[in-house]
Every structure is written in structure tokens, then in C-alpha cells.
């Protein structure tokens, strides 16, 4: 039987404690090959088919560093306003776990390639919080354990486990923040906004596909609480591998309420890793958290140090694209958006989607209205990110074009979008399958108008007497008769013509 976990009301947590965060984000790079061997760096595939003696850690196999991964690491460091180390090296991080074929991870310890940076993060109301970066270092990913036979897919209750080493050796950059303090009740929001801003930056750099659902961007959220009169940080927990923006916020909030309840009862927090449960937003215990000493770091003897020249670093700096924050300022200026309208775009994650829809032929106002209103509501109801909806910017631009050409009304356009989201095909295919084209044949419309006028002679008389506003009732009847497929503007014109007003 699952034990009941006591939680403190969030308002009480904020009144009694100060949260302290530390966020570690792992980014899988999109290089063609793995970090230290020539195996394909691709998601998925048959288990254990993208492996070789090097990434399997077989005796005698030697690593060779992926130059593109080093380049990507430097570009990430520069974009995060970091200093780039003129000399750094790899280390062996020793721990024993089934998904680590070598029983150590090739990583960087006290000599990372990038350090001492920052990222300015915009919250939902426009407030900007500077999150300081401790380091961004290179390492390799682990394999994947598949636990079979249990109800949850986790090791507890499983009958046996299988190991897939396809992911072992995939190039990773781990980006570690300094402690994030003084955020109060907004700590969960700051955590989400930081990971969101980091994802946007990495996407702009084109160094990763940043697919949180596939694990190419994962966040470990460290959370601790300090009593209001305390001078030292509390004991932290580390919630591992949180894989959506919404979940980052929920995990931080849950840990704050859980830890506060324990501390209020005089208990102590165990320094441990925890697992986030997507189903109910809770966390559960993992393993006791190791310290750096437990890993017995030592320099990797099979790899030479890395010494990027100042000239090369400056060449890479010139390749940096327009940063997301600068891009947003430009878009706001070009699209003539208010601060509030821009925040709405940012809050639903629609900037790239609207931009792509505009590039496909829609106007900024049309694209923004659809993504921020109709489609954002769809995403919320389905509890997915806006970008995960099954409609592309090009498809939405096609729908908008059909409205503009008069082939669809706004109401019919929403039906078409629903059809696309349901997987019924492209907008034109949905229109065809559902028979949603606007009725533009005057003869059909005249018949419907005459029928509606005959059914409501008193309304017809009012229109004839100059009360043109009364035509709305007839328009409504015609729209109902044509199942919303009539052009309302043309219907109104025909009504006035038929009554001779």
C-alpha cells in the first residue's frame, strides 16, 4: 500500500521558507556520430544495433573525440555568455550501473570547457530574472534500461530488465546553474521559464533537436528550503530527468510542499535523487545522492586535453545566430505588437509557430489569433505543448488562405482545423471529405433566402420598411439551413435584393 505523503499548503510554504534551486539540463547534440566513436547518433532503432567496441567499453577499444561536438559546446558556452576555457580535459566519473557499459562515464569534472555565464529569463508577466550559469561541460550519455513486467515501467515490481546501449556514447552537454535564490513563490515558474528559454536558445543554435519527449533535453531539478531566519542552505533533493516544461514547474512546486511539511514536523530532508510521476505530479524516492568524492574522478588517460585557440573561439562567435531575445524584440517591432501581445505569444510558446505560419503566407495578426487563441486552447485541453499539436504552420496558413479566398467561413475553418488535428489529412482533404466548402452558388442561396423570408413574413416586412438590421434573423435561418456553409455577407446582400429594401 502506498504511504500517504503529507504536503504543506503552498502559501504557507512561502510564508515560512525560502526556496533555493539548482537546475542541471542535459542536452543531446545532433552530431552525425557519437561522442567518441563512429556509431550513428540517431534516436530509436532496434536495440543494440548502433554500437561498437568503443561505446560498449570492450577491452582495447580507444575513444576518438568528435570535433563537431566540441564546436557545439563552445557555441553553446558563448551563447550563454560563458568564458571559454583555453585548456580543459576529460575525466572518468566512476559509478556502477547496468546502463554504463564501461562502469564509468567520460565527462568533465573540475575543468569544463565553458563556465561562469548567465541567461536572462522572461517570466509570464514580463519580469526578467538573470539565472547565472556555473558551467557547461561535455560528456557522453548512458544506455537505457527497460524494466519489464511491472505496472509502472520502473524497476520496482519488474520481473526483469533489458539493456539497450544505442544511446550509450551519444554526445551530451550538461548545463549547470549556480544556486537560484530569492525567487519566493515564483520559484517553480522561474524553473520552467529557464528551461524554456534554454530550449529556445539551443534550437536557435541548431545544436540539438531539443525534443524533451524523446529525452534529448532533460532537466534535473535540485530543490531545498531555508527557514526564513536561516543562514545556511537546506538539504537538497534532485528530481531526475524531468521531460516537459510543465513537469519542471510541477516537480519544483511538489518538492517545496513535500519538504516543507517534513521540516515543519521537525523532520529532516534526505539528500537523494527522486523520480517525477507524470500521472499525478508527485515525486518518489530514488537513490541516496552521491557526492563528488563518491565518483572518484580522475583525468581520462585515453584522451588528450582540449585547447581551443582564441582565434577559433572568435570565429565560432561569428557563427552565432540572432539570439531568441533579440529576435523577439525584432518581431515585436516588425509586427507592431504590444508588450502584452508579445507576452501572450511567449507564454503559449507560439513565436516560432506564428513566424513559420507568416512565412507560409498568412499575416501576423491572422497567424497570432489562431495560435494564441484557438490552438492554445486545444493544447491546454489535451495537456500537450502547442508545438505537439498535429497541425503544421503550413497547414494552418492553408486554412487561413481558404478563409481569405471565401472558400471557408471562420466557423467552417475551425471545423477544418479539428479535422486536421484528428488526422483526417490536409486542410483541402478535410474540406473535401467533410463537404465543408462555402455555398457560393447564388441559385442555391436565393432558394434558401426565399424560404426563410416566406417563413418569417413579419421580419421581411420590417426589412422592406427600412429596418435592415432585422435581416440578421433571416441570415441566421439561412446559415442554419446551409449548415453554416453559406457566405453570410452574400446572404445579407441577397436578402436586401429579394425584399426590395
mmCIF file with all atom_site columns, C-alpha atoms in Angstrom, residues 53-59 91-107 140-143 163 165 168 294-298 300:
data_model
loop_
_atom_site.group_PDB
_atom_site.id
_atom_site.type_symbol
_atom_site.label_atom_id
_atom_site.label_alt_id
_atom_site.label_comp_id
_atom_site.label_asym_id
_atom_site.label_entity_id
_atom_site.label_seq_id
_atom_site.pdbx_PDB_ins_code
_atom_site.Cartn_x
_atom_site.Cartn_y
_atom_site.Cartn_z
_atom_site.occupancy
_atom_site.B_iso_or_equiv
_atom_site.pdbx_formal_charge
_atom_site.auth_seq_id
_atom_site.auth_comp_id
_atom_site.auth_asym_id
_atom_site.auth_atom_id
_atom_site.pdbx_PDB_model_num
ATOM 1  C CA . UNK A 1 53  ? 33.569 -1.902 -29.212 1.00 0.00 ? 53  UNK A CA 1
ATOM 2  C CA . UNK A 1 54  ? 34.285 1.703  -28.147 1.00 0.00 ? 54  UNK A CA 1
ATOM 3  C CA . UNK A 1 55  ? 30.807 2.693  -26.945 1.00 0.00 ? 55  UNK A CA 1
ATOM 4  C CA . UNK A 1 56  ? 30.374 -0.789 -25.435 1.00 0.00 ? 56  UNK A CA 1
ATOM 5  C CA . UNK A 1 57  ? 33.583 -0.327 -23.453 1.00 0.00 ? 57  UNK A CA 1
ATOM 6  C CA . UNK A 1 58  ? 35.214 -3.503 -24.722 1.00 0.00 ? 58  UNK A CA 1
ATOM 7  C CA . UNK A 1 59  ? 38.870 -4.127 -23.774 1.00 0.00 ? 59  UNK A CA 1
ATOM 8  C CA . UNK A 1 91  ? 37.744 12.860 -16.624 1.00 0.00 ? 91  UNK A CA 1
ATOM 9  C CA . UNK A 1 92  ? 36.365 9.470  -15.686 1.00 0.00 ? 92  UNK A CA 1
ATOM 10 C CA . UNK A 1 93  ? 33.299 9.596  -13.461 1.00 0.00 ? 93  UNK A CA 1
ATOM 11 C CA . UNK A 1 94  ? 33.186 6.165  -11.850 1.00 0.00 ? 94  UNK A CA 1
ATOM 12 C CA . UNK A 1 95  ? 29.932 4.543  -10.879 1.00 0.00 ? 95  UNK A CA 1
ATOM 13 C CA . UNK A 1 96  ? 28.447 1.128  -11.413 1.00 0.00 ? 96  UNK A CA 1
ATOM 14 C CA . UNK A 1 97  ? 25.094 0.838  -13.083 1.00 0.00 ? 97  UNK A CA 1
ATOM 15 C CA . UNK A 1 98  ? 23.844 -1.610 -15.732 1.00 0.00 ? 98  UNK A CA 1
ATOM 16 C CA . UNK A 1 99  ? 23.339 1.053  -18.419 1.00 0.00 ? 99  UNK A CA 1
ATOM 17 C CA . UNK A 1 100 ? 27.018 2.124  -18.115 1.00 0.00 ? 100 UNK A CA 1
ATOM 18 C CA . UNK A 1 101 ? 28.912 -0.460 -20.195 1.00 0.00 ? 101 UNK A CA 1
ATOM 19 C CA . UNK A 1 102 ? 32.344 0.882  -19.153 1.00 0.00 ? 102 UNK A CA 1
ATOM 20 C CA . UNK A 1 103 ? 31.378 1.295  -15.465 1.00 0.00 ? 103 UNK A CA 1
ATOM 21 C CA . UNK A 1 104 ? 32.470 4.913  -15.820 1.00 0.00 ? 104 UNK A CA 1
ATOM 22 C CA . UNK A 1 105 ? 31.226 7.928  -17.740 1.00 0.00 ? 105 UNK A CA 1
ATOM 23 C CA . UNK A 1 106 ? 33.644 10.033 -19.732 1.00 0.00 ? 106 UNK A CA 1
ATOM 24 C CA . UNK A 1 107 ? 32.790 13.542 -18.570 1.00 0.00 ? 107 UNK A CA 1
ATOM 25 C CA . UNK A 1 140 ? 28.582 11.080 -23.035 1.00 0.00 ? 140 UNK A CA 1
ATOM 26 C CA . UNK A 1 141 ? 25.094 9.713  -22.494 1.00 0.00 ? 141 UNK A CA 1
ATOM 27 C CA . UNK A 1 142 ? 24.337 6.376  -20.899 1.00 0.00 ? 142 UNK A CA 1
ATOM 28 C CA . UNK A 1 143 ? 22.409 3.438  -22.311 1.00 0.00 ? 143 UNK A CA 1
ATOM 29 C CA . UNK A 1 163 ? 19.507 -3.071 -21.688 1.00 0.00 ? 163 UNK A CA 1
ATOM 30 C CA . UNK A 1 165 ? 23.113 0.562  -25.490 1.00 0.00 ? 165 UNK A CA 1
ATOM 31 C CA . UNK A 1 168 ? 25.476 4.965  -24.855 1.00 0.00 ? 168 UNK A CA 1
ATOM 32 C CA . UNK A 1 294 ? 31.981 9.019  -4.372  1.00 0.00 ? 294 UNK A CA 1
ATOM 33 C CA . UNK A 1 295 ? 32.618 9.221  -8.106  1.00 0.00 ? 295 UNK A CA 1
ATOM 34 C CA . UNK A 1 296 ? 36.430 9.008  -7.710  1.00 0.00 ? 296 UNK A CA 1
ATOM 35 C CA . UNK A 1 297 ? 37.056 11.361 -10.614 1.00 0.00 ? 297 UNK A CA 1
ATOM 36 C CA . UNK A 1 298 ? 40.451 11.180 -12.299 1.00 0.00 ? 298 UNK A CA 1
ATOM 37 C CA . UNK A 1 300 ? 40.862 10.406 -18.671 1.00 0.00 ? 300 UNK A CA 1
#
